[in-house]
Coordinates of C-alpha atoms in Angstrom, one line a residue:
M1 CA 72.5 112.4 68.3
R2 CA 72.0 108.3 68.5
T3 CA 74.9 107.6 66.3
G4 CA 77.5 109.4 68.8
A5 CA 75.4 108.6 72.2
W6 CA 77.9 106.1 73.4
L7 CA 80.5 108.7 73.3
L8 CA 78.6 111.1 75.3
V9 CA 77.8 108.3 77.9
T10 CA 81.4 107.7 78.0
R11 CA 82.4 111.4 78.7
R12 CA 79.9 111.8 81.0
E13 CA 81.1 108.5 82.8
V14 CA 84.8 109.9 82.8
L15 CA 84.1 113.5 83.7
A16 CA 81.7 112.3 86.6
R17 CA 84.5 110.4 88.0
I18 CA 87.8 112.5 87.6
T19 CA 86.0 115.6 89.0
D20 CA 84.8 113.1 92.2
K21 CA 87.1 114.0 95.5
T22 CA 87.0 110.4 96.8
F23 CA 88.3 109.0 93.4
L24 CA 91.1 111.5 93.2
I25 CA 92.0 111.5 96.8
G26 CA 92.3 107.3 96.6
T27 CA 94.6 107.7 93.4
A28 CA 96.7 110.2 95.2
A29 CA 96.8 108.1 98.3
M30 CA 98.0 104.9 95.9
V31 CA 100.6 107.1 94.5
A32 CA 102.0 108.0 97.8
M33 CA 102.0 104.7 98.9
I34 CA 104.1 103.6 95.8
I35 CA 106.3 106.3 96.2
G36 CA 106.8 105.7 99.8
F37 CA 107.5 102.0 99.5
M38 CA 110.1 102.5 96.7
G39 CA 111.6 105.2 98.9
F40 CA 111.6 102.5 102.0
T41 CA 113.2 100.1 99.6
A42 CA 116.1 102.4 98.3
W43 CA 116.7 103.3 102.3
Q44 CA 116.9 99.8 103.3
E45 CA 119.1 98.6 100.3
E46 CA 121.5 101.4 101.2
R47 CA 121.2 101.0 104.9
S48 CA 124.1 99.8 106.5
E49 CA 123.7 97.9 109.9
D50 CA 126.9 98.5 112.6
F51 CA 127.0 96.0 115.5
R52 CA 129.0 95.5 118.3
I53 CA 129.9 92.2 119.8
A54 CA 131.6 91.4 123.4
A55 CA 134.1 88.8 123.4
T56 CA 136.2 87.7 126.7
P57 CA 139.9 86.9 125.9
D58 CA 139.5 83.2 124.9
A59 CA 136.9 84.5 122.0
V60 CA 138.6 87.3 121.0
A61 CA 140.5 85.9 118.0
M62 CA 137.4 84.5 116.6
A63 CA 135.1 87.9 117.2
E64 CA 138.2 89.9 115.3
L65 CA 137.9 87.1 112.3
V66 CA 134.0 88.0 112.5
A67 CA 134.5 91.7 112.2
D68 CA 137.1 91.3 109.5
Q69 CA 135.2 88.9 107.1
A70 CA 131.8 90.6 107.8
P71 CA 131.7 92.6 104.8
R72 CA 132.7 89.7 102.7
V73 CA 129.7 87.9 103.5
D74 CA 127.5 90.9 103.7
D75 CA 128.4 94.1 102.7
D76 CA 125.8 96.1 104.5
V77 CA 126.9 94.7 107.8
T78 CA 130.0 95.7 110.2
V79 CA 130.9 94.4 113.0
A80 CA 133.4 96.1 116.1
V81 CA 134.7 94.0 118.9
V82 CA 134.8 95.1 122.4
E83 CA 136.7 93.1 124.5
V84 CA 135.6 92.3 128.2
D85 CA 137.1 90.5 131.2
D86 CA 134.9 87.7 132.0
E87 CA 131.3 86.2 131.8
T88 CA 130.1 88.7 133.9
G89 CA 131.7 92.0 132.1
A90 CA 130.2 90.5 128.9
R91 CA 126.6 90.1 130.1
A92 CA 126.6 93.6 131.6
A93 CA 127.9 95.0 128.2
V94 CA 125.0 93.2 126.6
R95 CA 122.5 94.8 128.8
E96 CA 124.0 98.3 128.5
D97 CA 125.7 99.0 125.2
V98 CA 126.6 95.9 122.9
D99 CA 124.5 94.0 120.6
A100 CA 125.7 90.5 121.3
W101 CA 128.1 88.5 123.2
L102 CA 130.4 85.8 121.2
H103 CA 131.5 82.7 123.0
R104 CA 132.2 79.1 123.4
G105 CA 129.3 76.6 124.2
D106 CA 129.2 73.1 125.0
D107 CA 128.5 72.1 121.3
G108 CA 130.2 74.8 119.4
W109 CA 129.8 78.6 119.7
V110 CA 127.0 81.0 120.9
L111 CA 125.9 84.4 120.1
T112 CA 124.1 85.7 123.1
T113 CA 121.8 88.7 122.9
E114 CA 119.5 90.6 125.4
S115 CA 116.1 89.5 124.2
S116 CA 115.7 89.5 120.3
E117 CA 117.9 88.0 117.8
E118 CA 119.5 90.0 115.3
P119 CA 119.0 87.8 111.9
S120 CA 121.8 89.6 109.6
L121 CA 124.1 89.5 112.3
T122 CA 123.5 85.9 113.4
D123 CA 123.8 85.2 109.4
V124 CA 127.0 86.6 109.4
V125 CA 128.6 85.3 112.3
S126 CA 127.5 81.9 111.4
Q127 CA 129.1 81.9 108.2
V128 CA 132.6 83.1 109.4
V129 CA 132.2 80.8 112.6
Q130 CA 131.5 77.7 110.2
G131 CA 134.3 78.3 107.9
A132 CA 137.0 79.0 110.4
V133 CA 135.9 75.8 112.4
L134 CA 135.7 73.8 109.0
S135 CA 139.2 75.0 108.3
E136 CA 140.4 74.0 111.5
N137 CA 139.0 70.6 111.7
A138 CA 140.2 70.4 108.1
A139 CA 144.0 71.0 109.1
A140 CA 143.5 68.6 111.9
A141 CA 142.3 65.8 109.5
G142 CA 145.6 66.7 107.2
A143 CA 143.4 68.3 104.3
T144 CA 142.1 71.6 103.1
L145 CA 138.9 73.7 103.7
E146 CA 138.5 73.5 99.8
E147 CA 139.1 69.9 99.5
L148 CA 136.6 69.2 102.2
Q149 CA 134.4 71.3 100.6
A150 CA 134.8 70.0 96.9
G151 CA 131.7 69.0 94.8
S152 CA 129.4 70.4 97.9
T153 CA 128.1 73.2 96.3
V154 CA 124.6 73.6 95.1
S155 CA 123.4 75.9 92.0
T156 CA 120.3 76.3 90.2
S157 CA 119.3 76.7 87.0
F158 CA 116.0 76.5 84.8
L159 CA 115.2 74.7 81.3
R160 CA 114.0 78.4 80.3
G161 CA 114.7 81.6 81.7
D162 CA 117.1 82.2 84.8
A163 CA 116.9 82.7 88.5
E164 CA 116.9 86.3 88.5
Q165 CA 114.3 87.0 85.8
A166 CA 111.8 84.6 88.1
A167 CA 112.9 86.5 91.2
V168 CA 111.8 89.8 89.3
A169 CA 108.7 88.0 88.0
D170 CA 107.1 86.9 91.1
V171 CA 107.5 90.4 92.4
V172 CA 106.4 92.4 89.6
G173 CA 104.0 89.9 88.5
F174 CA 102.3 90.0 91.9
V175 CA 102.0 93.9 91.3
F176 CA 100.4 93.2 88.0
M177 CA 97.9 90.8 89.4
F178 CA 97.2 93.1 92.4
L179 CA 96.6 96.0 90.1
F180 CA 94.0 94.0 88.0
Y181 CA 92.3 92.7 91.0
L182 CA 91.8 96.2 92.6
A183 CA 91.0 97.8 89.1
A184 CA 88.3 95.0 88.5
L185 CA 86.7 95.2 91.7
L186 CA 86.5 99.0 92.4
F187 CA 85.6 100.0 89.2
G188 CA 83.3 96.9 88.6
M189 CA 81.4 97.7 91.8
Q190 CA 81.1 101.2 90.8
L191 CA 79.8 100.6 87.3
A192 CA 77.2 98.2 88.9
S193 CA 76.1 100.6 91.2
S194 CA 75.6 103.4 89.1
V195 CA 73.6 101.0 86.7
I196 CA 71.5 99.9 89.8
E197 CA 70.9 103.4 90.8
E198 CA 69.7 104.5 87.4
K199 CA 67.4 101.8 87.2
Q200 CA 65.8 102.1 91.0
S201 CA 65.3 105.9 90.2
R202 CA 63.9 104.8 86.9
I203 CA 66.0 107.3 85.0
V204 CA 67.1 104.6 82.7
E205 CA 63.6 104.7 81.4
I206 CA 64.4 108.4 80.3
I207 CA 67.7 107.8 78.8
A208 CA 66.3 104.6 77.0
A209 CA 63.7 106.8 75.5
A210 CA 66.5 108.9 74.0
I211 CA 69.2 106.6 73.0
P212 CA 69.7 102.6 72.7
L213 CA 70.5 100.7 75.5
R214 CA 73.4 99.2 73.9
H215 CA 74.8 102.7 73.4
L216 CA 74.5 103.2 77.2
L217 CA 76.0 100.2 78.0
A218 CA 78.9 100.6 75.5
G219 CA 79.6 104.2 77.1
K220 CA 79.5 102.9 80.7
V221 CA 82.0 100.2 79.9
L222 CA 84.6 102.6 77.8
G223 CA 84.2 105.2 80.4
N224 CA 85.1 102.8 83.4
T225 CA 87.7 101.2 81.2
V226 CA 89.4 104.4 80.2
L227 CA 89.3 105.4 83.9
A228 CA 90.9 102.4 85.1
M229 CA 93.7 102.6 82.3
L230 CA 94.4 105.7 83.4
Q231 CA 94.8 105.1 86.9
V232 CA 97.1 102.1 86.1
L233 CA 99.2 103.9 83.7
V234 CA 99.9 106.6 86.7
Y235 CA 100.5 103.8 89.0
V236 CA 102.7 101.8 86.3
A237 CA 104.6 105.1 85.5
V238 CA 105.2 106.1 89.3
G239 CA 106.5 102.5 89.9
L240 CA 109.0 102.5 87.0
V241 CA 110.2 106.2 87.6
G242 CA 110.4 105.0 91.7
M243 CA 112.3 102.1 90.6
S244 CA 114.8 103.9 88.6
F245 CA 115.9 105.7 91.9
T246 CA 116.4 102.1 93.6
P247 CA 119.2 99.6 93.7
Y248 CA 117.2 98.0 91.4
Q249 CA 117.1 100.3 88.4
S250 CA 119.1 97.9 86.2
Y251 CA 115.5 96.2 86.1
V252 CA 113.5 98.7 84.7
P253 CA 114.8 98.2 80.5
D254 CA 113.5 94.4 81.4
I255 CA 110.4 95.2 83.0
S256 CA 109.3 97.9 80.3
G257 CA 108.5 95.3 77.4
P258 CA 106.4 93.1 79.8
V259 CA 104.5 96.4 81.2
A260 CA 103.3 96.8 77.7
W261 CA 102.0 93.4 77.4
F262 CA 100.2 93.7 81.0
L263 CA 98.4 97.1 79.5
A264 CA 97.1 94.9 76.6
F265 CA 96.0 92.0 78.4
F266 CA 94.5 94.4 81.3
L267 CA 92.4 96.4 78.5
A268 CA 90.9 92.9 77.0
G269 CA 90.2 91.4 80.2
F270 CA 89.0 94.7 82.0
V271 CA 86.5 95.2 79.2
A272 CA 84.9 91.6 79.3
L273 CA 84.7 91.9 83.2
A274 CA 83.5 95.6 82.9
C275 CA 80.3 94.1 80.7
L276 CA 79.6 91.3 83.2
W277 CA 79.4 94.0 86.2
A278 CA 76.9 95.9 84.5
V279 CA 75.0 92.9 83.6
A280 CA 75.2 92.2 87.6
G281 CA 73.9 95.6 88.2
A282 CA 70.9 95.5 85.4
L283 CA 69.8 92.2 86.8
A284 CA 69.2 93.8 90.2
S285 CA 66.6 96.4 91.2
R286 CA 67.7 97.6 94.3
A287 CA 71.4 98.2 95.9
E288 CA 70.5 95.3 98.2
D289 CA 70.3 92.7 95.3
L290 CA 73.9 93.7 94.2
Q291 CA 75.5 91.5 96.7
A292 CA 73.5 88.5 94.8
T293 CA 73.9 89.5 91.7
S294 CA 77.7 90.2 91.9
T295 CA 78.8 87.0 93.9
P296 CA 79.6 84.7 90.9
L297 CA 81.6 87.6 89.3
T298 CA 83.3 88.6 92.6
M299 CA 84.3 84.7 93.2
L300 CA 85.6 84.8 89.7
I301 CA 88.0 87.5 90.2
L302 CA 89.2 86.3 93.2
G303 CA 89.9 82.7 92.1
M304 CA 91.9 84.8 88.8
F305 CA 94.1 86.5 91.6
F306 CA 94.7 83.1 93.4
A307 CA 95.3 81.4 89.9
G308 CA 97.6 83.8 89.2
I309 CA 99.4 83.6 92.7
S310 CA 99.4 79.7 92.7
L311 CA 99.7 78.2 89.5
D312 CA 103.0 77.1 88.4
G313 CA 104.4 74.6 85.8
R314 CA 102.3 73.2 83.3
A315 CA 99.4 74.2 85.4
Q316 CA 100.5 77.8 85.0
V317 CA 101.2 77.6 81.2
V318 CA 97.8 76.4 80.6
A319 CA 96.2 78.9 82.5
S320 CA 98.2 81.4 80.7
F321 CA 95.9 80.6 77.7
V322 CA 92.6 80.1 79.2
P323 CA 90.4 83.3 79.3
P324 CA 89.9 85.2 81.7
V325 CA 92.7 84.0 83.7
S326 CA 95.2 84.6 81.0
A327 CA 94.7 88.4 81.7
V328 CA 96.7 87.7 85.1
V329 CA 99.0 85.0 84.0
M330 CA 100.1 85.6 80.8
P331 CA 101.8 88.7 81.7
K332 CA 103.7 86.8 84.9
R333 CA 105.1 84.4 82.3
I334 CA 106.3 87.0 79.9
L335 CA 108.0 88.5 83.0
A336 CA 109.9 85.1 84.0
G337 CA 110.9 85.0 80.2
T338 CA 109.7 81.4 80.1
L339 CA 107.4 81.2 76.6
Q340 CA 108.1 81.5 72.9
W341 CA 107.4 84.7 71.0
W342 CA 104.0 83.6 69.7
E343 CA 102.6 82.6 73.1
P344 CA 101.5 86.0 74.0
L345 CA 99.9 87.0 70.8
V346 CA 97.7 83.9 70.7
A347 CA 96.8 84.3 74.5
L348 CA 96.0 87.8 73.9
A349 CA 93.7 86.8 70.5
L350 CA 92.0 84.5 72.7
L351 CA 91.3 86.8 75.2
V352 CA 90.0 89.7 72.8
A353 CA 88.0 87.0 71.4
F354 CA 86.4 85.9 74.8
A355 CA 86.0 89.8 75.5
A356 CA 84.2 90.3 72.2
V357 CA 81.9 87.2 72.9
T358 CA 81.2 88.0 76.3
V359 CA 80.1 91.7 75.5
R360 CA 77.9 90.5 72.8
L361 CA 76.3 88.1 75.1
G362 CA 76.5 90.6 78.4
E363 CA 74.6 93.4 75.8
R364 CA 71.3 91.2 75.4
V365 CA 71.1 90.3 78.9
Y366 CA 72.0 93.9 80.0
R367 CA 69.3 95.2 77.3
R368 CA 66.5 92.8 78.6
A369 CA 67.1 93.1 82.5
L370 CA 67.5 96.9 82.7
M371 CA 63.9 97.6 82.3
Q372 CA 62.5 95.0 84.3
T373 CA 62.1 96.8 87.8
G374 CA 59.8 94.7 89.7
G375 CA 62.5 92.7 91.5
R376 CA 65.9 90.7 91.2
V377 CA 65.8 89.1 87.7
S378 CA 67.8 85.9 87.2
L379 CA 69.9 85.1 84.1
R380 CA 67.5 82.6 82.9
Q381 CA 64.4 85.5 83.0
A382 CA 66.8 88.0 81.4
W383 CA 67.8 85.8 78.5
A384 CA 64.1 84.5 77.5
A385 CA 62.7 88.0 78.3
E386 CA 61.0 89.8 75.0
E387 CA 62.7 93.4 74.3

């Protein structure tokens, strides 16, 4: 029985959780949110905006130019012109059934709305009017618009990767980091709480008489790791399938490879943190002690999350090799395509080594702290305690 004790504990952890209504409802709610977000994104991208702008006789020509060129500026925007006799009619039209009134001001053109700005309409009108006025000024100066604008465009380029990949990396990379952060906190707290519950009720003393404590730790860590991986796999699968139905479907093949790397880094990083959560539970004697024993670990996970968001340049490169931060930073770099082929392998090897050392040291603290029920145990006391 002892040889497969860890497997029995693992199975118990998995079965107890997947039959828990709270866990199932939470997972289903997150899946529904992902589907809803994907559907909203697809609807937003395919939705066209139709605007009506009023113009007095002296502004009709410019308004019609805006209506004609609007689809070229933004293919989701269409503009219709409503002619009015004077300013009074224009103001009345804005209050009733048109979106804005285009007219001349003291220093250029003015787009007047009733109470709030329409950003997409403002952007289209600004670009069309600016181009038309520059063309007029260029003609007056004996030049063409192209001649005036020659050499004035600014483009972007990266030494490694490209702008499109960077944009995708920012969005998907944030999703990766959030999933890791969420899993590390939720499953970690659940693991620590179960350790405290068994310790406080003294059930652990009965378990310890039947199986080695290292088997109990292994089963708890592996069980929660399996659950976390399954949940993340569901979220990722739903996300990729949902993305295939949006205008961003062309990105799915490019994301699939980094997803596999993310899962590998997630697995190694989560195992290390899960062991630390078990240690946090073992150091506590009551549920009230968990806040104190888990604060350093919570701060570490929060620091990893913010490091993944804020670090860039050389700092990001360095952090992508430093465990456990590399669990969230390296997948983001892989998405951006700004690294050499060997870098993820080295970073993953370092993370696996870190996880192995963490599990080895954590197992010692766990075993020596778990059976002490006289109060909260410090790391130093647990490390020096006799078994």
